[in-house]
XYZ file of C-alpha atoms in Angstrom:
574
model
C 142.207 152.846 15.147
C 142.758 150.183 17.902
C 142.886 151.302 21.467
C 146.252 151.273 23.190
C 146.674 148.589 25.812
C 146.118 151.068 28.820
C 146.484 154.558 30.167
C 149.631 155.584 31.908
C 148.059 154.925 35.268
C 147.812 151.157 34.600
C 150.821 149.019 35.189
C 151.946 146.898 32.192
C 153.673 143.388 31.793
C 155.013 142.655 28.323
C 154.871 139.184 26.771
C 154.775 137.441 23.276
C 151.463 136.968 21.426
C 150.446 133.411 21.199
C 146.725 134.166 20.069
C 145.662 137.582 19.022
C 142.801 139.382 20.601
C 141.716 141.988 23.329
C 140.191 140.923 26.488
C 138.969 142.471 29.824
C 138.585 140.327 32.819
C 139.398 139.233 36.391
C 142.643 137.441 36.823
C 142.471 134.013 38.211
C 145.728 132.097 39.073
C 145.263 128.534 37.656
C 147.480 126.923 40.248
C 147.835 123.177 39.764
C 150.009 121.870 42.608
C 152.417 119.170 41.578
C 151.050 115.689 42.348
C 153.534 113.586 44.371
C 152.168 110.010 44.673
C 153.512 107.680 47.318
C 156.674 105.702 46.213
C 155.775 102.242 47.635
C 152.775 100.149 46.571
C 149.993 99.862 49.231
C 148.426 96.763 47.587
C 149.761 93.724 45.613
C 151.905 94.149 42.400
C 148.914 92.677 40.368
C 146.591 95.278 42.114
C 148.802 98.228 41.322
C 149.290 96.951 37.612
C 145.509 96.656 37.239
C 144.926 100.107 38.891
C 147.368 101.545 36.102
C 145.667 99.678 33.333
C 142.267 100.952 34.430
C 143.475 104.555 34.733
C 145.158 104.468 31.186
C 142.023 103.001 29.735
C 139.873 105.744 31.370
C 142.196 108.471 30.050
C 142.095 106.907 26.647
C 138.236 107.102 26.735
C 138.502 110.659 27.797
C 140.797 111.535 25.001
C 138.599 109.847 22.504
C 135.574 111.870 23.747
C 137.661 114.992 23.427
C 138.670 114.048 19.757
C 134.918 113.586 18.955
C 133.840 116.905 20.661
C 136.696 118.869 18.919
C 135.718 117.372 15.562
C 132.024 118.096 15.952
C 132.937 121.872 16.679
C 134.945 121.909 13.595
C 138.257 122.352 15.726
C 140.451 120.221 13.517
C 143.783 121.161 15.254
C 142.607 120.492 18.573
C 141.143 117.136 17.432
C 144.639 116.412 16.107
C 146.317 117.203 19.488
C 144.125 114.912 21.505
C 144.656 112.142 18.809
C 148.430 112.679 19.380
C 147.976 112.295 23.026
C 146.170 108.880 22.510
C 149.267 107.824 20.453
C 151.669 108.768 23.249
C 149.482 107.066 25.816
C 149.638 103.847 23.965
C 153.405 103.948 23.521
C 154.511 100.411 24.755
C 157.810 101.602 25.952
C 156.172 104.079 28.403
C 153.757 101.465 29.917
C 156.459 98.758 29.999
C 158.721 101.258 31.958
C 155.956 101.785 34.521
C 155.186 98.065 34.817
C 158.868 97.377 35.450
C 158.733 99.900 38.401
C 155.619 98.316 39.719
C 157.397 94.978 39.695
C 160.027 96.505 41.873
C 157.356 97.270 44.489
C 156.607 100.825 43.397
C 152.975 102.268 43.528
C 151.087 102.677 40.181
C 151.175 106.397 40.450
C 154.839 106.702 41.323
C 155.740 104.187 38.399
C 153.799 106.194 35.908
C 155.154 109.495 37.017
C 158.737 108.199 36.866
C 158.249 106.562 33.449
C 156.788 109.797 32.015
C 159.659 111.943 33.715
C 162.190 109.653 32.081
C 160.804 110.555 28.596
C 160.369 114.263 29.544
C 164.097 114.405 30.588
C 164.967 113.423 26.975
C 162.823 116.078 25.394
C 162.474 118.728 28.033
C 165.729 120.635 27.391
C 165.256 120.776 23.598
C 165.687 123.965 21.803
C 163.233 122.785 19.007
C 159.770 124.130 20.149
C 158.082 121.188 18.277
C 159.947 118.662 20.265
C 159.677 120.573 23.468
C 155.952 120.465 22.904
C 156.004 116.640 23.120
C 157.477 117.082 26.591
C 154.536 119.325 27.409
C 152.104 116.610 25.972
C 153.766 113.982 28.188
C 153.413 116.230 31.329
C 149.632 116.525 30.350
C 149.293 112.739 30.207
C 151.140 112.333 33.582
C 148.553 114.630 35.153
C 145.555 113.028 33.604
C 146.459 109.497 34.676
C 147.465 110.565 38.242
C 144.098 112.253 38.595
C 142.393 109.030 37.641
C 144.477 107.094 40.071
C 142.818 109.367 42.720
C 145.778 111.605 43.462
C 144.179 114.856 42.657
C 140.783 116.671 42.785
C 139.126 116.409 39.310
C 136.269 118.672 40.255
C 135.870 121.664 37.710
C 136.914 125.073 38.848
C 134.156 127.631 39.242
C 135.339 130.781 37.286
C 134.057 134.319 37.167
C 132.110 135.403 33.986
C 135.155 136.959 32.428
C 138.176 135.214 33.576
C 141.742 135.800 32.519
C 143.533 132.712 33.521
C 147.148 132.888 34.622
C 149.680 130.043 34.923
C 153.210 129.032 34.393
C 152.051 127.109 31.452
C 148.676 125.544 30.382
C 148.227 121.979 29.134
C 145.637 120.836 26.646
C 143.882 118.954 29.380
C 143.591 122.218 31.474
C 141.841 123.790 28.647
C 139.570 120.765 27.848
C 138.045 120.910 31.337
C 137.367 124.632 31.390
C 134.107 126.437 30.807
C 135.370 128.372 27.845
C 132.267 130.601 27.657
C 133.808 132.279 30.718
C 137.366 132.669 29.726
C 138.400 135.740 27.784
C 142.242 135.333 27.787
C 145.140 133.039 28.861
C 148.316 134.466 30.234
C 151.332 132.204 30.698
C 154.710 133.141 32.502
C 156.449 130.717 30.291
C 155.523 128.798 27.203
C 155.933 129.415 23.519
C 153.686 130.710 20.673
C 153.735 127.104 19.146
C 152.462 125.478 22.252
C 149.391 123.274 21.910
C 147.614 125.554 24.561
C 148.429 128.474 22.094
C 146.952 126.525 19.217
C 143.705 125.691 21.119
C 143.311 129.283 22.372
C 143.653 130.500 18.674
C 141.058 128.117 17.411
C 138.636 129.012 20.285
C 139.151 132.734 19.724
C 140.712 133.215 23.127
C 143.441 135.906 23.410
C 146.714 134.319 24.830
C 150.041 135.701 25.891
C 153.217 133.628 26.711
C 156.619 134.402 28.114
C 155.272 137.037 30.473
C 157.902 136.073 33.223
C 157.509 135.449 36.890
C 156.189 139.098 37.521
C 152.808 137.524 36.415
C 152.648 135.576 39.663
C 152.799 138.768 41.752
C 149.493 140.139 40.430
C 146.869 139.352 43.203
C 144.065 136.912 42.428
C 140.879 138.892 41.469
C 142.658 141.921 39.968
C 140.877 143.447 37.013
C 143.163 143.304 33.918
C 143.140 144.240 30.224
C 144.867 141.883 27.780
C 146.007 143.152 24.345
C 147.603 140.068 23.018
C 148.431 141.580 19.649
C 150.571 144.206 21.260
C 151.909 141.741 23.683
C 150.600 143.525 26.745
C 148.748 142.689 30.025
C 147.671 145.850 31.850
C 146.615 145.502 35.574
C 144.766 148.291 37.427
C 143.333 149.840 34.374
C 141.130 152.938 34.437
C 137.462 152.774 33.599
C 138.190 154.316 30.170
C 140.833 151.648 29.490
C 138.226 149.152 30.088
C 135.583 150.791 27.888
C 138.084 150.951 25.041
C 139.155 147.448 25.296
C 135.526 146.143 25.247
C 134.746 148.210 22.109
C 137.942 147.104 20.503
C 137.006 143.438 21.271
C 133.723 143.865 19.495
C 135.295 145.470 16.501
C 137.956 142.832 16.105
C 135.217 140.047 16.110
C 133.575 141.797 13.191
C 136.933 142.115 11.359
C 137.596 138.461 11.834
C 134.288 137.394 10.354
C 134.835 139.597 7.334
C 138.390 138.225 6.717
C 136.978 134.642 6.956
C 134.522 135.261 4.154
C 137.334 136.390 1.807
C 139.858 133.798 2.836
C 139.618 131.479 -0.158
C 140.568 134.439 -2.530
C 144.116 135.268 -3.629
C 145.868 138.126 -1.930
C 147.425 141.123 -3.691
C 148.316 144.689 -2.745
C 146.208 147.413 -4.160
C 148.569 148.177 -6.857
C 148.716 144.499 -8.064
C 151.678 142.930 -6.202
C 150.697 139.203 -5.753
C 151.615 137.703 -2.439
C 151.139 134.143 -1.660
C 149.866 133.276 1.828
C 150.618 129.722 2.791
C 150.466 127.672 6.023
C 152.989 126.253 8.355
C 151.858 122.716 9.401
C 153.252 119.606 11.114
C 150.367 117.043 10.670
C 147.682 115.852 8.299
C 145.094 117.747 10.581
C 147.099 120.915 10.027
C 147.015 120.396 6.292
C 143.126 120.045 6.390
C 143.024 123.296 8.649
C 145.156 125.074 6.076
C 142.756 124.282 3.327
C 139.793 125.213 5.360
C 141.406 128.659 6.117
C 142.207 129.585 2.573
C 145.949 128.857 2.512
C 147.541 129.086 -1.002
C 149.773 126.142 -0.210
C 151.946 124.940 2.589
C 155.148 127.031 3.044
C 156.646 124.853 5.746
C 155.900 121.264 6.672
C 157.907 120.441 9.845
C 158.796 116.760 9.641
C 160.199 116.254 12.998
C 157.178 114.285 14.364
C 158.073 111.575 11.818
C 161.179 110.752 13.786
C 160.334 110.831 17.572
C 158.565 108.338 19.805
C 159.790 105.501 17.711
C 162.056 102.526 18.095
C 163.669 102.862 14.722
C 164.040 105.603 12.001
C 161.156 105.894 9.570
C 161.546 103.819 6.287
C 161.569 105.532 2.872
C 157.995 104.171 2.307
C 156.824 105.577 5.697
C 158.188 108.876 4.627
C 156.579 108.708 1.259
C 153.188 107.683 2.657
C 153.087 110.494 5.340
C 153.949 113.298 2.718
C 151.702 111.684 -0.028
C 148.690 111.893 2.485
C 149.455 115.608 3.009
C 149.835 116.305 -0.618
C 146.472 114.657 -1.317
C 144.793 116.648 1.373
C 146.148 119.857 -0.207
C 144.280 119.034 -3.514
C 146.751 120.525 -5.975
C 148.389 123.067 -3.586
C 152.184 122.844 -3.315
C 153.887 121.586 -0.027
C 157.276 122.870 0.854
C 158.748 120.049 3.099
C 161.628 120.888 5.401
C 164.016 117.923 6.059
C 164.819 116.859 9.574
C 165.577 119.744 11.830
C 166.653 118.449 15.198
C 169.952 118.875 17.034
C 172.154 116.608 19.320
C 170.501 118.033 22.426
C 168.047 115.043 22.625
C 168.275 111.329 22.793
C 166.110 109.788 20.245
C 166.560 105.905 20.814
C 168.001 105.290 17.410
C 169.978 108.577 17.144
C 172.895 108.226 19.446
C 174.846 111.626 19.419
C 177.381 113.110 21.723
C 176.057 115.550 24.220
C 176.706 119.190 23.358
C 177.368 122.242 25.568
C 175.498 124.594 23.166
C 172.997 122.541 21.029
C 171.743 125.921 19.292
C 175.218 126.091 17.648
C 175.742 122.374 17.184
C 174.634 119.548 14.980
C 171.320 121.048 13.871
C 169.342 120.739 10.668
C 171.338 119.376 7.715
C 174.626 119.261 9.810
C 173.024 116.026 11.282
C 173.884 114.463 7.868
C 177.516 114.715 8.732
C 177.051 111.998 11.352
C 173.934 110.195 10.219
C 173.671 110.564 6.538
C 171.199 107.650 6.141
C 168.437 109.480 8.075
C 168.441 112.344 5.414
C 169.036 109.969 2.497
C 165.856 108.009 3.354
C 163.846 111.183 3.900
C 164.980 112.586 0.596
C 164.121 109.302 -1.262
C 160.437 109.413 0.359
C 160.123 113.112 -0.799
C 161.244 112.430 -4.339
C 158.510 109.636 -4.632
C 155.625 111.954 -3.844
C 153.131 112.354 -6.813
C 152.450 114.305 -8.838
C 155.812 115.636 -9.402
C 155.239 119.268 -8.537
C 153.312 118.534 -5.221
C 156.343 118.698 -3.082
C 159.416 121.035 -2.806
C 162.395 120.271 -0.516
C 163.510 122.729 2.043
C 166.948 122.336 3.613
C 167.399 123.754 7.184
C 170.536 125.461 8.745
C 172.491 125.746 5.452
C 175.527 128.034 6.062
C 177.351 128.139 2.745
C 177.140 127.117 -0.849
C 179.369 124.029 -0.541
C 176.784 122.394 1.612
C 174.007 123.208 -0.871
C 175.981 121.927 -3.845
C 176.821 118.557 -2.197
C 173.149 118.146 -1.167
C 171.771 118.965 -4.530
C 174.132 116.321 -6.067
C 172.726 113.781 -3.612
C 169.125 114.745 -4.439
C 169.876 114.415 -8.104
C 171.445 110.912 -7.758
C 168.473 109.672 -5.679
C 166.171 111.093 -8.414
C 168.189 108.949 -11.123
C 167.937 105.924 -8.802
C 164.114 106.242 -8.641
C 163.801 106.857 -12.467
C 162.330 110.282 -11.758
C 162.867 112.575 -14.763
C 161.051 115.635 -13.589
C 163.003 118.147 -11.580
C 162.192 118.771 -7.965
C 162.639 122.265 -6.600
C 165.059 122.732 -3.710
C 165.068 125.728 -1.303
C 167.207 126.890 1.360
C 166.183 128.223 4.824
C 167.833 131.534 5.554
C 168.124 131.194 9.395
C 171.891 131.664 9.816
C 173.419 135.092 9.257
C 175.981 133.768 6.933
C 173.409 132.306 4.612
C 171.750 135.830 4.329
C 175.011 137.512 3.645
C 175.948 134.828 1.072
C 172.549 134.735 -0.589
C 173.750 135.665 -4.066
C 175.917 132.644 -3.991
C 173.251 130.404 -2.628
C 170.614 131.615 -5.143
C 172.811 130.327 -7.999
C 172.060 126.777 -6.746
C 168.629 127.023 -4.879
C 165.276 127.442 -6.425
C 163.909 129.546 -3.602
C 164.570 130.777 -0.195
C 162.433 130.642 2.986
C 163.503 132.825 5.801
C 163.151 131.469 9.232
C 162.893 134.582 11.312
C 162.774 132.964 14.688
C 166.278 131.454 14.385
C 167.589 134.374 12.227
C 166.707 136.695 15.097
C 168.077 134.507 17.753
C 171.410 134.145 15.865
C 171.598 137.678 14.818
C 170.977 139.188 18.270
C 172.375 136.379 20.327
C 169.197 136.113 22.297
C 167.145 132.995 23.027
C 163.577 133.891 22.231
C 162.209 131.124 24.493
C 163.817 132.968 27.465
C 161.090 134.954 29.165
C 163.505 137.673 30.226
C 164.612 138.306 26.643
C 161.427 137.372 24.746
C 160.304 140.932 24.218
C 163.799 142.051 23.140
C 164.276 139.181 20.693
C 162.225 140.908 18.160
C 162.567 139.950 14.568
C 161.632 143.734 13.526
C 165.182 144.605 14.809
C 166.848 146.684 11.970
C 169.745 144.167 11.983
C 167.442 141.276 11.140
C 165.494 143.389 8.537
C 168.819 144.125 6.875
C 169.613 140.478 6.635
C 166.097 139.917 5.235
C 166.928 142.708 2.555
C 170.298 141.071 1.756
C 168.579 137.696 1.157
C 166.033 139.108 -1.260
C 168.681 141.166 -3.126
C 170.823 138.051 -3.509
C 167.892 136.050 -4.627
C 166.710 138.629 -7.148
C 170.177 138.607 -8.953
C 169.311 135.060 -10.026
C 165.594 135.469 -10.537
C 164.698 133.392 -7.342
C 161.804 134.265 -4.996
C 161.935 134.638 -1.192
C 159.353 133.628 1.336
C 159.214 134.055 5.144
C 158.074 131.169 7.351
C 158.942 132.488 10.775
C 156.781 134.224 13.290
C 157.387 137.575 11.567
C 155.329 136.442 8.575
C 152.153 136.336 10.808
C 152.813 139.692 12.547
C 150.519 142.322 10.991
C 153.110 145.060 11.881
C 155.762 143.102 9.970
C 153.838 142.303 6.898
C 154.092 145.614 5.100
C 157.768 145.833 5.736
C 158.403 142.288 4.458
C 156.440 142.972 1.391
C 158.319 146.150 0.850
C 161.686 144.319 1.087
C 160.550 142.119 -1.773
C 159.245 138.981 -0.065
C 156.516 137.360 -2.186
C 155.456 134.470 0.063
C 154.285 134.578 3.735
C 153.798 131.370 5.538
C 151.818 131.494 8.772
C 149.819 129.403 11.278
C 146.657 128.057 9.429
C 144.155 130.199 11.516
C 146.139 133.262 10.698
C 145.787 133.091 6.925
C 142.574 134.978 6.532
C 143.794 137.967 8.611
C 147.278 138.088 6.697
C 145.566 138.008 3.274
C 143.369 140.856 4.345
C 146.410 142.797 5.572
C 148.011 142.323 2.259
C 144.998 143.637 0.237
C 145.092 146.961 2.153
C 148.763 147.741 1.187
C 150.196 149.820 -1.515
C 153.406 148.136 -2.743
C 155.311 151.263 -3.808
C 154.686 152.829 -0.379
C 155.809 149.516 1.359
C 159.087 149.659 -0.627
C 159.758 153.268 0.425
C 159.010 152.886 4.024
C 160.857 149.474 4.364
C 164.024 151.346 3.295
C 163.275 153.909 5.984
C 162.937 151.168 8.575
C 166.434 149.786 7.677
C 167.944 153.128 8.866
C 166.052 153.066 12.320
C 168.037 152.044 15.533
C 165.731 149.634 17.349
C 162.885 147.216 16.936
C 160.541 149.552 18.911
C 161.249 152.321 16.368
C 160.528 150.019 13.545
C 157.219 148.992 15.226
C 156.406 152.620 15.726
C 156.987 153.336 12.171
C 154.807 150.516 11.000
C 151.881 151.337 13.408
C 151.923 155.100 12.238
C 151.972 154.277 8.507
C 149.786 150.999 8.572
C 147.530 151.178 11.598
C 146.321 147.670 12.806
C 142.934 146.585 11.555
C-alpha cells in the first residue's frame, strides 16, 4: 500500500502530476530574474551583429553537445527536444528580424529579445498545449542567447543533496545545467503535463508537479517537503513519520518501475483474458523510437501540428507523406493513428490568416478549420493516403460534432483515394472530445471505424473549466462522473455497430482511471511513451468482470473525488 502524502499536521498544496514519483527534499526556489538588455547599441552596427552571430553559434554548439549527451544516455525524447531547439535557432525569419532591429541602432541583446518576443506573442496565448510548448522553447532560446551575450550569470547553482526545485515554469536549458543527482522533484506554479520540462523529468525519473498555483511561492526557501506527484500533492512541514514513509515508498516504486520495464514488450490483458492495447501518444520521429523502446503496441495518437508551424508556407503533399512514412517505418509493423491538423484561429501562422476570435476554444478548431482553409486538410489527407503499407496508418479526425461532418469528410477521403489509385480501404476514426459527439456516438459509429476519446478536451467542455488554469486544474478532473457517463455513452454507441473505442487523453495514463475505463468497455489506452510499461502492468493486475461492476458504481457517484476514492479502495496503486 502506498503511503499517503502526509499526516494531518502537514500543510498541502495540490497540483497536476507531470511525472510520477515520490520525493523528499529541501525546497529551493529557482528564481531566474528576467534579463532586460539595454535598448541602444553600445558599439557599431557591425560589432552588434557579430556579437549576435557569435552568441547564436555558441548556443548552437551547446545544443549540439546536449543532443549528443542525451543520446548517449539513451534519453531519446530529450535529444529530440534539443534538436528542435537547434531548428528554431536557425529559423531565418528570427535572425533576420533581429538583424533588422540592429540596423536601427538597437543592441544585439535587445534585438534578439524583441525578435523572440514577437514570435512568442503569436504562440503564447494558444490553447493547444503542443503549440504553447513552442512558445516555451522560444523563451528558452531567448535566455540562452542573452546569457552568452553576457547579460546573465551562467555559473551553475549549488544545490543541497536532496533538492525539490520550485519555479513558475522550468525550461529545458534550466534542466540541462542542473546536477540531476541532487534533484529529487520539480514543482511548478504553472505549466502543463505535456511541457518539455515534464518530458525530461519523466525520462530522468524525477517526480514533477505542475499547475500548483502562486501559493507555491509563499513556501520559504529551505523548507523540508514531501512530493507525491502521482497523487498531485506537495506537503510542507511534514512529520518525521511522513518523511520515513515517503523514503520507503520511493524505494518501492523504483523496484516496481524496473519490474514493469522487464515485461514492457509483452502484450497486456486482464487476469480474465480481456485484451487491452497500450499505445503511445507521439509528435515526432524521436517519440516514435521511444514508443517502440518502451513496448508500445502502436501509436494511438500522432499529433501533426508540428508539421505546420515555423514555416513560410503550408507543407506539401509530399512533405506530409515523407514525415508520416518515416514514423511508420520506425514503428516496424505497428499501426499509427494520425490525427489531422488540430489548431484553432487563436494563432497566426504566416500562411494561415484567420480572423481573431473572442473564445478560440469554441471556435475554428480541428476539422472546422477546413471550412475556411480546405486546402490544408486536403493536402494532409492525400499525404496520409500515400503511406505504405496500406494498413500502416489510420486517420483520426479531431473536433467532430455530428454525423454530417463525418460523412462529408469520408467522401473526400474516398475521392482522394481514387485519385491516387489506392484500392485498399483506410480506417477513419473520430475523436470524441465534444459532448455532442459522445451523445451521438451511435450515429457516428455507423460511419467511423473507431473512436478515440480525448479526455482533456472532453473534460474541459463538459465541466466548462480550462484545465490549464492553475486555479481550476485540480477540479478539471476527467474522473468526474459526468465525463465518465459520456465515455460510457461513446462505448455503448460504438458497440451497437461493432466498433472499438480507445482513450488518448491524460486519463488513459492515470492508474486510478485505467480500471474504470477498462470496465466501461475501452479496449485501447494511448499514453506517453514512458508510461507504457506501468499501464501495461496495471492492466495485467485487473479482473475485467470486477472492473465492469465497479465502473457502473462509479457512474452513480457525485464527484471526481468520490470516484478516485472508490478506485483507490478497490485497486490500490502499485
